[in-house]
């Protein structure tokens, strides 16, 4: 199945693109999406998705179905074809 | 309402354009006049918050920001002037605010938020605004605001993007529900335009005005994200983390 993935802030900079369609196995979870992306997107972007030990970044926010949740908390959310997943690395003021 | 300060004729004239805003009115203006707002840092975001709140007639601003103004602050720190480079930033900022609206009391604290002052500074305000670049400051303000049950408007940005939410203790998740740790990859210098930081600051100021005057719908339990690259604005729901060490025991 295909899901639409949108990249924000440092992820967008590291990848050089704002969004793309990603092929995933049917009924893949948010965790599976993030692990697949981290394995294929290069280190610059991957560091915003997973820690050095391979866990999901605690402060990466993931928006699915208009709810933003830290990645670890919605890791088991099952995705459906056509879902839009927005990835927000932590940013701050200044 | 009877406890609220009255408006002078001069103030009624000054605020005439906003006194007719639906849901605000003279009572809303009197509520602003009675209120104290803490702004953590008066850079690109917080400086705009302070300017907007001074224009709107907030009673008292408590502004916390350490350090001297640098030349490369001036692409976004709109309270400051070129002549102020090398001077203490907080004193430069306050001159502009007093010139704009002498009715507003402005208290300056030449410190950034840290463990030693967060609770004390939050205790002095009715609403707090977190506009600094460090997660440690934001999370300290969050903890103090949740403990003291004060609303906190939290601001963030990057390049052409902005994010905003309002923490209303007891009603909304807190910042630690979203950021359980100070993110190790965050770098305090990042790409941004003033048009972005001042947009975030203006949106935050509107949250403060709504919270104090009691109209509209603050972003409690919602995160606003926007991208000025394509001018898309979106609000999404955010939920409390049941195990959050900061707001969990107050639920
Ligand atoms: Zn919390």
mmCIF file of C-alpha atoms and ligand atoms in Angstrom:
data_model
loop_
_atom_site.group_PDB
_atom_site.id
_atom_site.type_symbol
_atom_site.label_atom_id
_atom_site.label_comp_id
_atom_site.label_asym_id
_atom_site.label_seq_id
_atom_site.Cartn_x
_atom_site.Cartn_y
_atom_site.Cartn_z
ATOM 1 C CA UNK A 1 0.000 0.000 0.000
ATOM 2 C CA UNK A 2 1.002 3.612 -0.394
ATOM 3 C CA UNK A 3 0.897 6.281 2.294
ATOM 4 C CA UNK A 4 1.717 9.940 1.891
ATOM 5 C CA UNK A 5 4.521 11.121 4.195
ATOM 6 C CA UNK A 6 5.069 14.833 4.848
ATOM 7 C CA UNK A 7 8.360 16.082 6.263
ATOM 8 C CA UNK A 8 8.750 19.160 8.450
ATOM 9 C CA UNK A 9 11.634 21.360 9.555
ATOM 10 C CA UNK A 10 15.036 19.601 9.916
ATOM 11 C CA UNK A 11 13.719 16.449 8.246
ATOM 12 C CA UNK A 12 12.648 18.442 5.219
ATOM 13 C CA UNK A 13 16.065 20.101 5.082
ATOM 14 C CA UNK A 14 17.928 16.796 5.419
ATOM 15 C CA UNK A 15 15.837 15.084 2.750
ATOM 16 C CA UNK A 16 15.493 18.023 0.393
ATOM 17 C CA UNK A 17 11.795 17.315 -0.106
ATOM 18 C CA UNK A 18 8.577 18.163 1.688
ATOM 19 C CA UNK A 19 6.528 15.032 0.963
ATOM 20 C CA UNK A 20 6.499 11.737 -0.892
ATOM 21 C CA UNK A 21 4.499 8.552 -1.339
ATOM 22 C CA UNK A 22 5.967 5.586 0.504
ATOM 23 C CA UNK A 23 5.288 1.934 -0.286
ATOM 24 C CA UNK A 24 4.574 -0.166 2.786
ATOM 25 C CA UNK A 25 3.295 -3.674 3.483
ATOM 26 C CA UNK A 26 -0.470 -3.720 4.071
ATOM 27 C CA UNK A 27 -1.449 -2.870 7.661
ATOM 28 C CA UNK A 28 2.021 -1.541 8.449
ATOM 29 C CA UNK A 29 2.336 0.462 11.669
ATOM 30 C CA UNK A 30 3.808 3.898 12.334
ATOM 31 C CA UNK A 31 6.844 2.135 13.790
ATOM 32 C CA UNK A 32 7.338 0.093 10.632
ATOM 33 C CA UNK A 33 7.048 3.214 8.493
ATOM 34 C CA UNK A 34 9.640 5.075 10.574
ATOM 35 C CA UNK A 35 12.069 2.142 10.694
ATOM 36 C CA UNK A 36 11.767 1.657 6.920
ATOM 37 C CA UNK A 37 12.342 5.377 6.295
ATOM 38 C CA UNK A 38 15.326 5.456 8.655
ATOM 39 C CA UNK A 39 16.913 2.524 6.839
ATOM 40 C CA UNK A 40 16.628 4.176 3.432
ATOM 41 C CA UNK A 41 16.783 7.956 3.890
ATOM 42 C CA UNK A 42 20.427 8.520 4.834
ATOM 43 C CA UNK A 43 21.987 9.318 8.203
ATOM 44 C CA UNK A 44 21.229 13.051 8.196
ATOM 45 C CA UNK A 45 17.504 12.429 8.112
ATOM 46 C CA UNK A 46 17.517 9.106 9.957
ATOM 47 C CA UNK A 47 18.914 10.657 13.135
ATOM 48 C CA UNK A 48 15.669 12.616 13.475
ATOM 49 C CA UNK A 49 13.646 9.399 13.289
ATOM 50 C CA UNK A 50 15.601 6.939 15.424
ATOM 51 C CA UNK A 51 18.236 7.086 18.140
ATOM 52 C CA UNK A 52 21.689 5.548 17.790
ATOM 53 C CA UNK A 53 20.338 2.415 19.435
ATOM 54 C CA UNK A 54 17.515 2.162 16.913
ATOM 55 C CA UNK A 55 14.613 3.295 19.123
ATOM 56 C CA UNK A 56 12.127 5.833 17.826
ATOM 57 C CA UNK A 57 13.078 9.412 18.770
ATOM 58 C CA UNK A 58 11.072 10.304 21.904
ATOM 59 C CA UNK A 59 10.428 13.876 20.762
ATOM 60 C CA UNK A 60 9.484 13.200 17.147
ATOM 61 C CA UNK A 61 5.822 14.123 16.722
ATOM 62 C CA UNK A 62 3.797 12.127 14.240
ATOM 63 C CA UNK A 63 0.499 13.426 12.898
ATOM 64 C CA UNK A 64 -1.910 10.746 11.701
ATOM 65 C CA UNK A 65 -5.598 11.488 11.157
ATOM 66 C CA UNK A 66 -5.315 15.003 12.580
ATOM 67 C CA UNK A 67 -3.813 13.881 15.895
ATOM 68 C CA UNK A 68 -0.189 14.712 16.777
ATOM 69 C CA UNK A 69 1.464 12.177 19.077
ATOM 70 C CA UNK A 70 5.067 11.433 20.113
ATOM 71 C CA UNK A 71 6.294 8.658 17.825
ATOM 72 C CA UNK A 72 6.765 6.136 20.604
ATOM 73 C CA UNK A 73 3.186 6.564 21.766
ATOM 74 C CA UNK A 74 1.541 5.909 18.420
ATOM 75 C CA UNK A 75 4.158 3.450 17.147
ATOM 76 C CA UNK A 76 1.597 0.644 16.986
ATOM 77 C CA UNK A 77 -1.013 2.685 15.091
ATOM 78 C CA UNK A 78 -1.938 0.776 11.953
ATOM 79 C CA UNK A 79 -1.800 2.743 8.730
ATOM 80 C CA UNK A 80 -4.270 2.444 5.868
ATOM 81 C CA UNK A 81 -3.735 3.033 2.161
ATOM 82 C CA UNK A 82 -3.803 6.750 1.380
ATOM 83 C CA UNK A 83 -3.160 7.873 4.979
ATOM 84 C CA UNK A 84 -1.201 11.092 5.319
ATOM 85 C CA UNK A 85 1.526 10.931 7.967
ATOM 86 C CA UNK A 86 3.274 14.167 8.950
ATOM 87 C CA UNK A 87 6.618 13.975 10.763
ATOM 88 C CA UNK A 88 7.573 16.904 12.999
ATOM 89 C CA UNK A 89 11.046 16.920 14.551
ATOM 90 C CA UNK A 90 11.235 19.122 17.655
ATOM 91 C CA UNK A 91 11.734 22.848 17.010
ATOM 92 C CA UNK A 92 11.758 25.811 19.349
ATOM 93 C CA UNK A 93 11.431 29.588 19.616
ATOM 94 C CA UNK A 94 14.023 32.309 19.495
ATOM 95 C CA UNK B 1 -15.918 42.883 36.951
ATOM 96 C CA UNK B 2 -16.156 45.399 39.783
ATOM 97 C CA UNK B 3 -12.586 44.547 40.830
ATOM 98 C CA UNK B 4 -11.253 45.460 37.423
ATOM 99 C CA UNK B 5 -9.555 48.813 36.866
ATOM 100 C CA UNK B 6 -11.544 51.399 34.946
ATOM 101 C CA UNK B 7 -10.383 52.884 31.666
ATOM 102 C CA UNK B 8 -9.403 56.521 31.395
ATOM 103 C CA UNK B 9 -10.717 58.656 28.523
ATOM 104 C CA UNK B 10 -7.251 58.499 27.002
ATOM 105 C CA UNK B 11 -7.292 54.704 27.125
ATOM 106 C CA UNK B 12 -10.805 54.546 25.624
ATOM 107 C CA UNK B 13 -9.517 56.650 22.739
ATOM 108 C CA UNK B 14 -6.278 54.680 22.352
ATOM 109 C CA UNK B 15 -8.017 51.294 22.264
ATOM 110 C CA UNK B 16 -11.085 52.475 20.339
ATOM 111 C CA UNK B 17 -10.465 50.235 17.329
ATOM 112 C CA UNK B 18 -10.398 47.073 19.432
ATOM 113 C CA UNK B 19 -13.101 47.972 21.966
ATOM 114 C CA UNK B 20 -15.667 47.133 19.292
ATOM 115 C CA UNK B 21 -14.274 43.628 18.709
ATOM 116 C CA UNK B 22 -17.091 41.119 19.233
ATOM 117 C CA UNK B 23 -16.751 39.265 22.530
ATOM 118 C CA UNK B 24 -14.054 41.661 23.815
ATOM 119 C CA UNK B 25 -15.448 45.129 24.546
ATOM 120 C CA UNK B 26 -14.713 47.396 27.472
ATOM 121 C CA UNK B 27 -14.751 44.531 29.973
ATOM 122 C CA UNK B 28 -12.132 42.678 27.943
ATOM 123 C CA UNK B 29 -9.987 45.805 27.868
ATOM 124 C CA UNK B 30 -10.290 46.166 31.634
ATOM 125 C CA UNK B 31 -9.273 42.532 32.050
ATOM 126 C CA UNK B 32 -6.160 43.192 29.962
ATOM 127 C CA UNK B 33 -5.375 46.249 32.061
ATOM 128 C CA UNK B 34 -5.560 44.136 35.225
ATOM 129 C CA UNK B 35 -3.331 41.362 33.869
ATOM 130 C CA UNK B 36 0.362 40.534 34.113
ATOM 131 C CA UNK B 37 2.048 38.514 31.362
ATOM 132 C CA UNK B 38 5.481 36.896 31.580
ATOM 133 C CA UNK B 39 7.402 36.617 28.318
ATOM 134 C CA UNK B 40 10.458 34.359 28.302
ATOM 135 C CA UNK B 41 12.911 36.010 25.899
ATOM 136 C CA UNK B 42 12.123 39.012 23.743
ATOM 137 C CA UNK B 43 13.789 37.852 20.545
ATOM 138 C CA UNK B 44 12.047 37.400 17.222
ATOM 139 C CA UNK B 45 9.026 35.681 18.757
ATOM 140 C CA UNK B 46 8.822 37.093 22.270
ATOM 141 C CA UNK B 47 9.658 40.644 21.168
ATOM 142 C CA UNK B 48 6.652 40.549 18.885
ATOM 143 C CA UNK B 49 4.511 39.084 21.675
ATOM 144 C CA UNK B 50 5.569 41.963 23.929
ATOM 145 C CA UNK B 51 4.967 44.566 21.218
ATOM 146 C CA UNK B 52 1.509 43.210 20.400
ATOM 147 C CA UNK B 53 0.538 42.996 24.065
ATOM 148 C CA UNK B 54 1.805 46.509 24.736
ATOM 149 C CA UNK B 55 -0.235 47.804 21.807
ATOM 150 C CA UNK B 56 -3.284 45.905 23.076
ATOM 151 C CA UNK B 57 -2.976 47.490 26.538
ATOM 152 C CA UNK B 58 -1.849 44.681 28.807
ATOM 153 C CA UNK B 59 -1.412 46.049 32.333
ATOM 154 C CA UNK B 60 2.011 44.689 33.088
ATOM 155 C CA UNK B 61 4.696 42.861 31.156
ATOM 156 C CA UNK B 62 7.437 40.899 32.882
ATOM 157 C CA UNK B 63 10.180 40.290 30.343
ATOM 158 C CA UNK B 64 13.063 37.888 30.944
ATOM 159 C CA UNK B 65 16.064 37.806 28.627
ATOM 160 C CA UNK B 66 19.786 37.802 29.356
ATOM 161 C CA UNK B 67 22.625 39.120 27.249
ATOM 162 C CA UNK B 68 23.545 41.871 24.848
ATOM 163 C CA UNK B 69 22.140 42.577 21.405
ATOM 164 C CA UNK B 70 24.182 41.198 18.486
ATOM 165 C CA UNK B 71 24.088 42.427 14.924
ATOM 166 C CA UNK B 72 22.675 39.138 13.679
ATOM 167 C CA UNK B 73 19.713 39.437 16.071
ATOM 168 C CA UNK B 74 18.412 42.343 14.030
ATOM 169 C CA UNK B 75 17.002 40.249 11.195
ATOM 170 C CA UNK B 76 14.139 39.370 13.560
ATOM 171 C CA UNK B 77 14.348 41.181 16.924
ATOM 172 C CA UNK B 78 12.050 44.022 15.978
ATOM 173 C CA UNK B 79 12.045 45.785 19.348
ATOM 174 C CA UNK B 80 15.712 46.620 18.912
ATOM 175 C CA UNK B 81 17.611 49.195 16.876
ATOM 176 C CA UNK B 82 20.946 49.127 15.105
ATOM 177 C CA UNK B 83 22.266 51.657 17.617
ATOM 178 C CA UNK B 84 21.584 49.124 20.385
ATOM 179 C CA UNK B 85 24.076 46.503 19.167
ATOM 180 C CA UNK B 86 26.359 45.597 22.078
ATOM 181 C CA UNK B 87 23.916 47.009 24.627
ATOM 182 C CA UNK B 88 21.846 44.994 27.052
ATOM 183 C CA UNK B 89 19.009 43.614 24.959
ATOM 184 C CA UNK B 90 16.295 43.859 27.577
ATOM 185 C CA UNK B 91 16.865 47.604 28.059
ATOM 186 C CA UNK B 92 16.789 48.227 24.321
ATOM 187 C CA UNK B 93 13.531 46.352 24.036
ATOM 188 C CA UNK B 94 11.816 48.153 26.836
ATOM 189 C CA UNK B 95 12.434 51.586 25.319
ATOM 190 C CA UNK B 96 10.362 50.690 22.271
ATOM 191 C CA UNK B 97 7.546 49.260 24.389
ATOM 192 C CA UNK B 98 7.357 52.333 26.608
ATOM 193 C CA UNK B 99 7.407 54.596 23.574
ATOM 194 C CA UNK B 100 4.548 52.647 22.031
ATOM 195 C CA UNK B 101 2.355 52.592 25.127
ATOM 196 C CA UNK B 102 3.304 54.410 28.327
ATOM 197 C CA UNK B 103 0.250 52.938 30.106
ATOM 198 C CA UNK B 104 1.922 49.517 30.179
ATOM 199 C CA UNK B 105 4.142 48.719 33.132
ATOM 200 C CA UNK B 106 7.223 46.894 31.931
ATOM 201 C CA UNK B 107 9.462 44.991 34.292
ATOM 202 C CA UNK B 108 12.734 43.700 32.910
ATOM 203 C CA UNK B 109 14.724 40.781 34.188
ATOM 204 C CA UNK B 110 18.129 40.362 32.552
ATOM 205 C CA UNK B 111 18.058 36.591 33.057
ATOM 206 C CA UNK B 112 16.910 33.633 31.038
ATOM 207 C CA UNK B 113 14.567 31.067 32.551
ATOM 208 C CA UNK B 114 16.401 28.499 34.650
ATOM 209 C CA UNK B 115 15.824 26.203 37.617
ATOM 210 C CA UNK B 116 16.374 29.034 40.077
ATOM 211 C CA UNK B 117 13.874 31.568 38.700
ATOM 212 C CA UNK B 118 11.183 29.693 36.712
ATOM 213 C CA UNK B 119 8.721 29.129 39.560
ATOM 214 C CA UNK B 120 9.216 32.628 40.974
ATOM 215 C CA UNK B 121 8.678 34.361 37.625
ATOM 216 C CA UNK B 122 5.670 32.272 36.655
ATOM 217 C CA UNK B 123 4.145 33.015 40.085
ATOM 218 C CA UNK B 124 4.098 36.721 39.238
ATOM 219 C CA UNK B 125 2.026 36.405 36.072
ATOM 220 C CA UNK B 126 -1.511 35.520 35.034
ATOM 221 C CA UNK B 127 -0.391 34.049 31.703
ATOM 222 C CA UNK B 128 3.115 33.036 30.588
ATOM 223 C CA UNK B 129 4.595 32.903 27.100
ATOM 224 C CA UNK B 130 7.530 30.653 26.292
ATOM 225 C CA UNK B 131 9.411 32.084 23.318
ATOM 226 C CA UNK B 132 13.002 30.980 23.877
ATOM 227 C CA UNK B 133 15.161 28.659 21.794
ATOM 228 C CA UNK B 134 16.083 26.144 24.491
ATOM 229 C CA UNK B 135 13.904 23.166 25.336
ATOM 230 C CA UNK B 136 15.257 23.255 28.889
ATOM 231 C CA UNK B 137 13.679 26.725 29.356
ATOM 232 C CA UNK B 138 10.408 25.669 27.761
ATOM 233 C CA UNK B 139 10.154 22.545 29.887
ATOM 234 C CA UNK B 140 10.941 24.482 33.086
ATOM 235 C CA UNK B 141 8.232 27.030 32.253
ATOM 236 C CA UNK B 142 5.861 24.177 31.502
ATOM 237 C CA UNK B 143 6.501 22.521 34.845
ATOM 238 C CA UNK B 144 6.056 25.785 36.760
ATOM 239 C CA UNK B 145 2.890 26.665 34.826
ATOM 240 C CA UNK B 146 1.316 23.229 35.396
ATOM 241 C CA UNK B 147 2.144 23.285 39.122
ATOM 242 C CA UNK B 148 0.754 26.798 39.521
ATOM 243 C CA UNK B 149 -2.159 26.183 37.156
ATOM 244 C CA UNK B 150 -1.274 29.144 34.968
ATOM 245 C CA UNK B 151 -1.915 29.102 31.207
ATOM 246 C CA UNK B 152 1.237 28.936 29.098
ATOM 247 C CA UNK B 153 1.521 29.751 25.398
ATOM 248 C CA UNK B 154 4.384 27.795 23.839
ATOM 249 C CA UNK B 155 5.994 29.005 20.607
ATOM 250 C CA UNK B 156 8.262 27.307 18.083
ATOM 251 C CA UNK B 157 9.492 27.817 14.534
ATOM 252 C CA UNK B 158 11.982 26.699 11.911
ATOM 253 C CA UNK B 159 12.694 28.186 8.484
ATOM 254 C CA UNK B 160 9.241 29.067 7.137
ATOM 255 C CA UNK B 161 7.344 26.910 9.624
ATOM 256 C CA UNK B 162 5.763 27.747 12.950
ATOM 257 C CA UNK B 163 4.103 25.801 15.750
ATOM 258 C CA UNK B 164 2.005 26.986 18.634
ATOM 259 C CA UNK B 165 0.002 25.496 21.443
ATOM 260 C CA UNK B 166 -1.537 26.721 24.666
ATOM 261 C CA UNK B 167 -1.212 24.721 27.830
ATOM 262 C CA UNK B 168 -4.185 25.174 30.111
ATOM 263 C CA UNK B 169 -3.399 23.107 33.205
ATOM 264 C CA UNK B 170 -6.198 20.707 34.031
ATOM 265 C CA UNK B 171 -7.721 21.063 30.562
ATOM 266 C CA UNK B 172 -4.988 20.293 28.063
ATOM 267 C CA UNK B 173 -1.900 18.160 27.720
ATOM 268 C CA UNK B 174 1.325 19.852 28.775
ATOM 269 C CA UNK B 175 4.566 20.349 26.888
ATOM 270 C CA UNK B 176 6.151 17.326 28.564
ATOM 271 C CA UNK B 177 3.329 15.165 27.150
ATOM 272 C CA UNK B 178 4.744 16.030 23.715
ATOM 273 C CA UNK B 179 8.440 16.323 24.585
ATOM 274 C CA UNK B 180 9.362 13.858 27.318
ATOM 275 C CA UNK B 181 13.006 14.941 27.131
ATOM 276 C CA UNK B 182 15.062 17.902 26.019
ATOM 277 C CA UNK B 183 15.749 16.794 22.422
ATOM 278 C CA UNK B 184 19.484 16.156 22.041
ATOM 279 C CA UNK B 185 19.635 17.126 18.355
ATOM 280 C CA UNK B 186 18.072 20.580 18.730
ATOM 281 C CA UNK B 187 20.483 23.367 17.795
ATOM 282 C CA UNK B 188 19.699 26.798 19.149
ATOM 283 C CA UNK B 189 20.742 28.560 15.952
ATOM 284 C CA UNK B 190 18.523 27.743 13.038
ATOM 285 C CA UNK B 191 17.264 29.301 9.805
ATOM 286 C CA UNK B 192 14.408 31.777 10.207
ATOM 287 C CA UNK B 193 12.974 35.035 8.872
ATOM 288 C CA UNK B 194 11.459 37.752 11.002
ATOM 289 C CA UNK B 195 8.263 37.395 8.993
ATOM 290 C CA UNK B 196 8.025 33.877 10.450
ATOM 291 C CA UNK B 197 9.074 34.646 14.039
ATOM 292 C CA UNK B 198 6.790 37.671 14.190
ATOM 293 C CA UNK B 199 3.892 35.614 12.801
ATOM 294 C CA UNK B 200 4.382 33.100 15.618
ATOM 295 C CA UNK B 201 4.625 35.995 18.083
ATOM 296 C CA UNK B 202 1.439 37.630 16.801
ATOM 297 C CA UNK B 203 -0.449 34.335 16.977
ATOM 298 C CA UNK B 204 0.832 33.832 20.541
ATOM 299 C CA UNK B 205 -0.220 37.365 21.541
ATOM 300 C CA UNK B 206 -3.728 36.638 20.278
ATOM 301 C CA UNK B 207 -3.810 33.529 22.453
ATOM 302 C CA UNK B 208 -2.837 35.616 25.486
ATOM 303 C CA UNK B 209 -5.475 38.261 24.756
ATOM 304 C CA UNK B 210 -8.176 35.589 24.366
ATOM 305 C CA UNK B 211 -7.131 33.791 27.556
ATOM 306 C CA UNK B 212 -7.202 36.968 29.627
ATOM 307 C CA UNK B 213 -10.298 38.565 28.144
ATOM 308 C CA UNK B 214 -12.173 35.262 27.987
ATOM 309 C CA UNK B 215 -13.304 35.043 24.404
ATOM 310 C CA UNK B 216 -12.510 32.909 21.357
ATOM 311 C CA UNK B 217 -11.043 29.419 21.595
ATOM 312 C CA UNK B 218 -7.437 29.127 22.757
ATOM 313 C CA UNK B 219 -5.337 26.260 21.398
ATOM 314 C CA UNK B 220 -5.827 24.094 24.504
ATOM 315 C CA UNK B 221 -5.400 20.483 23.414
ATOM 316 C CA UNK B 222 -4.562 21.565 19.879
ATOM 317 C CA UNK B 223 -1.295 22.182 18.076
ATOM 318 C CA UNK B 224 -1.220 24.783 15.330
ATOM 319 C CA UNK B 225 1.311 24.127 12.596
ATOM 320 C CA UNK B 226 1.850 26.433 9.665
ATOM 321 C CA UNK B 227 4.161 26.685 6.696
ATOM 322 C CA UNK B 228 4.597 30.118 5.170
ATOM 323 C CA UNK B 229 6.238 28.380 2.187
ATOM 324 C CA UNK B 230 2.781 27.558 0.860
ATOM 325 C CA UNK B 231 0.748 29.497 3.468
ATOM 326 C CA UNK B 232 -0.849 26.343 4.833
ATOM 327 C CA UNK B 233 -2.225 26.451 8.374
ATOM 328 C CA UNK B 234 -3.472 23.409 10.243
ATOM 329 C CA UNK B 235 -4.587 22.584 13.766
ATOM 330 C CA UNK B 236 -4.376 19.013 15.019
ATOM 331 C CA UNK B 237 -5.407 17.438 18.296
ATOM 332 C CA UNK B 238 -2.855 16.636 21.001
ATOM 333 C CA UNK B 239 -3.611 14.318 23.904
ATOM 334 C CA UNK B 240 -2.399 14.045 27.452
ATOM 335 C CA UNK B 241 0.184 11.326 28.103
ATOM 336 C CA UNK B 242 -1.245 9.217 30.906
ATOM 337 C CA UNK B 243 2.202 8.672 32.411
ATOM 338 C CA UNK B 244 3.425 12.280 31.980
ATOM 339 C CA UNK B 245 5.556 13.063 35.033
ATOM 340 C CA UNK B 246 4.562 16.746 34.930
ATOM 341 C CA UNK B 247 0.781 16.897 34.453
ATOM 342 C CA UNK B 248 -0.248 13.354 35.303
ATOM 343 C CA UNK B 249 -0.762 13.844 39.035
ATOM 344 C CA UNK B 250 -2.780 17.009 38.447
ATOM 345 C CA UNK B 251 -5.310 15.345 36.166
HETATM 346 ZN ZN1 LIG C 1 1.977 16.415 30.547
#
